[in-house]
Amino acid sequence: MARRSAAPAAGSAAGGGRREQAAATAAALKAAAVRVFDERGYLNTKITDITAAAGRSAGSFYNHFTGKEALLETLLADMLTASDERVDREHPYDHDLSDRDVLRWHVAGFWEAFRDNKPVFVAVTQAAMVDEHFGARLADLMSPDQGAIRRHLELLADKGFALPGEPAAVAVALTGMWFQFTYRQLVGGFLGGVPELSDEAAIDLLTEFSWRGLIGGQHRTARPEGA
């Protein structure tokens, strides 16, 4: 006689259902927070705004997050994980920034990451105004791009191009300019009177501006042997 498979324990099934429900609640709260941060701004958002948008109780919020700051940390971690996966998948580390197309790839990646995660970028920027912790997290947010650009600039210098400064400092200046311009175009709030550009036009402008600052009219110069 064939042996019957044991039926799953009722407690196990119930536990699995609770875990799925908890995961769904956490996902709903995070999605609602992104929407509300985008509509009202991080500083003006209350936890009850998030729970109302998610259709969840305030009590359920505290089952998952200790506060609004913890929720923002989770959103930031999710974004950084997705960004790291993209870079690992698509990013060759021998990029030559003297090639406009290569430089444009970096600019476009920065622009698209900001555009696709705008509520989180803006929320972290706003939180940094009132919380030193998020000031440090904002620096962390820029660090991967700065590190990648620094390595490429070191390669550029090794190929004989004269950089406007030390690679690490130039990387900070370059990505800082990208952040300020992208923020102004996609969010606003800095200086007025700046024309709004399409994504492609903005990426082209940043690329050309960056390329001229790095390369200008110079050509690669051969290094002396043994240098």
C-alpha positions as semicolon CSV with decimal commas, in nm:
position;residue;x (nm);y (nm);z (nm)
1;M;0,000;0,000;0,000
2;A;0,133;0,343;-0,090
3;R;0,225;0,556;0,209
4;R;0,032;0,876;0,237
5;S;0,230;1,196;0,268
6;A;0,195;1,353;0,606
7;A;-0,036;1,652;0,608
8;P;0,134;1,981;0,696
9;A;0,093;2,070;1,061
10;A;-0,178;2,327;1,123
11;G;0,062;2,539;1,323
12;S;0,316;2,543;1,038
13;A;0,056;2,651;0,785
14;A;-0,071;2,921;1,018
15;G;0,284;3,043;1,081
16;G;0,351;3,063;0,708
17;G;0,032;3,260;0,659
18;R;0,127;3,505;0,932
19;R;0,470;3,558;0,781
20;E;0,318;3,625;0,441
21;Q;0,071;3,869;0,594
22;A;0,349;4,046;0,784
23;A;0,560;4,074;0,469
24;A;0,262;4,214;0,279
25;T;0,199;4,471;0,553
26;A;0,564;4,582;0,556
27;A;0,562;4,614;0,176
28;A;0,238;4,814;0,186
29;L;0,379;5,051;0,448
30;K;0,698;5,107;0,249
31;A;0,509;5,169;-0,074
32;A;0,272;5,409;0,103
33;A;0,566;5,595;0,261
34;V;0,723;5,648;-0,082
35;R;0,396;5,794;-0,213
36;V;0,336;6,018;0,087
37;F;0,698;6,139;0,105
38;D;0,667;6,233;-0,263
39;E;0,340;6,419;-0,208
40;R;0,406;6,595;0,125
41;G;0,779;6,575;0,185
42;Y;0,950;6,370;0,454
43;L;0,945;6,637;0,725
44;N;0,572;6,703;0,683
45;T;0,473;6,337;0,686
46;K;0,329;6,177;0,999
47;I;0,318;5,806;1,069
48;T;-0,060;5,821;1,060
49;D;-0,036;5,963;0,705
50;I;0,160;5,654;0,604
51;T;-0,070;5,405;0,774
52;A;-0,379;5,572;0,627
53;A;-0,229;5,559;0,277
54;A;-0,138;5,192;0,332
55;G;-0,480;5,104;0,475
56;R;-0,312;4,969;0,790
57;S;-0,344;5,049;1,158
58;A;-0,090;5,256;1,351
59;G;-0,029;4,950;1,567
60;S;0,071;4,745;1,265
61;F;0,330;5,010;1,177
62;Y;0,513;4,959;1,506
63;N;0,517;4,585;1,451
64;H;0,763;4,653;1,168
65;F;0,933;4,986;1,232
66;T;1,029;5,176;1,545
67;G;0,948;5,508;1,377
68;K;0,955;5,711;1,059
69;E;1,334;5,722;1,069
70;A;1,360;5,342;1,077
71;L;1,123;5,317;0,781
72;L;1,337;5,563;0,584
73;E;1,646;5,358;0,671
74;T;1,476;5,050;0,527
75;L;1,382;5,231;0,207
76;L;1,738;5,357;0,175
77;A;1,881;5,008;0,228
78;D;1,646;4,866;-0,038
79;M;1,754;5,135;-0,283
80;L;2,125;5,085;-0,220
81;T;2,093;4,708;-0,261
82;A;1,921;4,752;-0,598
83;S;2,185;5,006;-0,704
84;D;2,473;4,777;-0,605
85;E;2,319;4,491;-0,802
86;R;2,290;4,712;-1,110
87;V;2,649;4,834;-1,085
88;D;2,785;4,482;-1,032
89;R;2,589;4,360;-1,332
90;E;2,661;4,642;-1,577
91;H;2,969;4,834;-1,467
92;P;3,311;4,764;-1,618
93;Y;3,582;4,909;-1,394
94;D;3,823;4,984;-1,680
95;H;3,597;5,261;-1,810
96;D;3,784;5,538;-1,992
97;L;3,621;5,869;-1,901
98;S;3,797;6,043;-2,191
99;D;3,532;5,872;-2,407
100;R;3,216;6,086;-2,399
101;D;2,992;5,782;-2,438
102;V;3,150;5,615;-2,134
103;L;3,118;5,932;-1,927
104;R;2,758;5,969;-2,042
105;W;2,685;5,615;-1,920
106;H;2,786;5,721;-1,570
107;V;2,588;6,046;-1,584
108;A;2,281;5,864;-1,716
109;G;2,308;5,599;-1,443
110;F;2,323;5,869;-1,175
111;W;2,031;6,060;-1,326
112;E;1,813;5,751;-1,367
113;A;1,886;5,628;-1,014
114;F;1,779;5,965;-0,873
115;R;1,472;5,987;-1,096
116;D;1,358;5,632;-1,019
117;N;1,411;5,677;-0,644
118;K;1,333;6,047;-0,615
119;P;1,112;6,028;-0,303
120;V;1,386;5,844;-0,112
121;F;1,665;6,076;-0,230
122;V;1,458;6,379;-0,133
123;A;1,349;6,227;0,200
124;V;1,709;6,155;0,299
125;T;1,813;6,507;0,192
126;Q;1,534;6,660;0,401
127;A;1,603;6,434;0,699
128;A;1,970;6,538;0,686
129;M;1,863;6,897;0,759
130;V;1,743;6,804;1,108
131;D;1,922;6,479;1,189
132;E;2,301;6,435;1,191
133;H;2,258;6,062;1,137
134;F;2,090;6,119;0,803
135;G;2,355;6,377;0,717
136;A;2,604;6,091;0,738
137;R;2,368;5,862;0,546
138;L;2,344;6,120;0,268
139;A;2,724;6,105;0,242
140;D;2,698;5,724;0,233
141;L;2,447;5,757;-0,049
142;M;2,699;5,943;-0,263
143;S;3,000;5,734;-0,163
144;P;2,963;5,444;-0,414
145;D;2,943;5,683;-0,711
146;Q;3,234;5,888;-0,579
147;G;3,443;5,575;-0,530
148;A;3,374;5,444;-0,880
149;I;3,447;5,781;-1,040
150;R;3,767;5,818;-0,835
151;R;3,895;5,484;-0,967
152;H;3,818;5,588;-1,323
153;L;3,991;5,922;-1,272
154;E;4,301;5,745;-1,142
155;L;4,298;5,536;-1,459
156;L;4,260;5,855;-1,663
157;A;4,563;6,008;-1,491
158;D;4,763;5,690;-1,554
159;K;4,684;5,730;-1,924
160;G;4,846;6,074;-1,925
161;F;4,555;6,314;-1,879
162;A;4,604;6,611;-1,649
163;L;4,319;6,621;-1,400
164;P;4,202;6,950;-1,242
165;G;4,292;6,812;-0,897
166;E;4,346;6,496;-0,696
167;P;4,118;6,212;-0,816
168;A;3,931;6,183;-0,485
169;A;3,860;6,558;-0,471
170;V;3,761;6,572;-0,837
171;A;3,523;6,277;-0,787
172;V;3,350;6,459;-0,499
173;A;3,324;6,782;-0,702
174;L;3,192;6,600;-1,006
175;T;2,926;6,393;-0,832
176;G;2,830;6,690;-0,615
177;M;2,760;6,891;-0,929
178;W;2,557;6,603;-1,071
179;F;2,353;6,580;-0,751
180;Q;2,279;6,953;-0,731
181;F;2,181;6,981;-1,096
182;T;1,973;6,663;-1,092
183;Y;1,797;6,770;-0,772
184;R;1,717;7,111;-0,922
185;Q;1,583;6,962;-1,243
186;L;1,378;6,679;-1,093
187;V;1,273;6,836;-0,764
188;G;1,337;7,211;-0,772
189;G;1,388;7,417;-0,461
190;F;1,732;7,567;-0,515
191;L;1,774;7,866;-0,749
192;G;1,484;7,976;-0,966
193;G;1,492;8,065;-1,333
194;V;1,655;7,742;-1,451
195;P;1,489;7,597;-1,762
196;E;1,347;7,250;-1,724
197;L;1,512;7,002;-1,959
198;S;1,413;6,661;-2,083
199;D;1,600;6,366;-1,938
200;E;1,811;6,329;-2,250
201;A;1,892;6,700;-2,273
202;A;1,987;6,717;-1,905
203;I;2,210;6,410;-1,929
204;D;2,376;6,549;-2,242
205;L;2,439;6,884;-2,071
206;L;2,593;6,722;-1,762
207;T;2,802;6,493;-1,980
208;E;2,941;6,773;-2,195
209;F;3,006;6,999;-1,896
210;S;3,183;6,718;-1,710
211;W;3,383;6,607;-2,014
212;R;3,509;6,958;-2,083
213;G;3,607;7,001;-1,720
214;L;3,800;6,675;-1,720
215;I;3,941;6,660;-2,071
216;G;3,894;6,997;-2,241
217;G;4,117;7,018;-2,546
218;Q;4,397;6,808;-2,401
219;H;4,517;6,489;-2,556
220;R;4,670;6,190;-2,389
221;T;5,037;6,245;-2,321
222;A;5,285;5,962;-2,303
223;R;5,439;5,904;-1,963
224;P;5,816;5,868;-1,945
225;E;5,933;5,509;-1,926
226;G;5,937;5,383;-1,572
227;A;5,705;5,662;-1,450
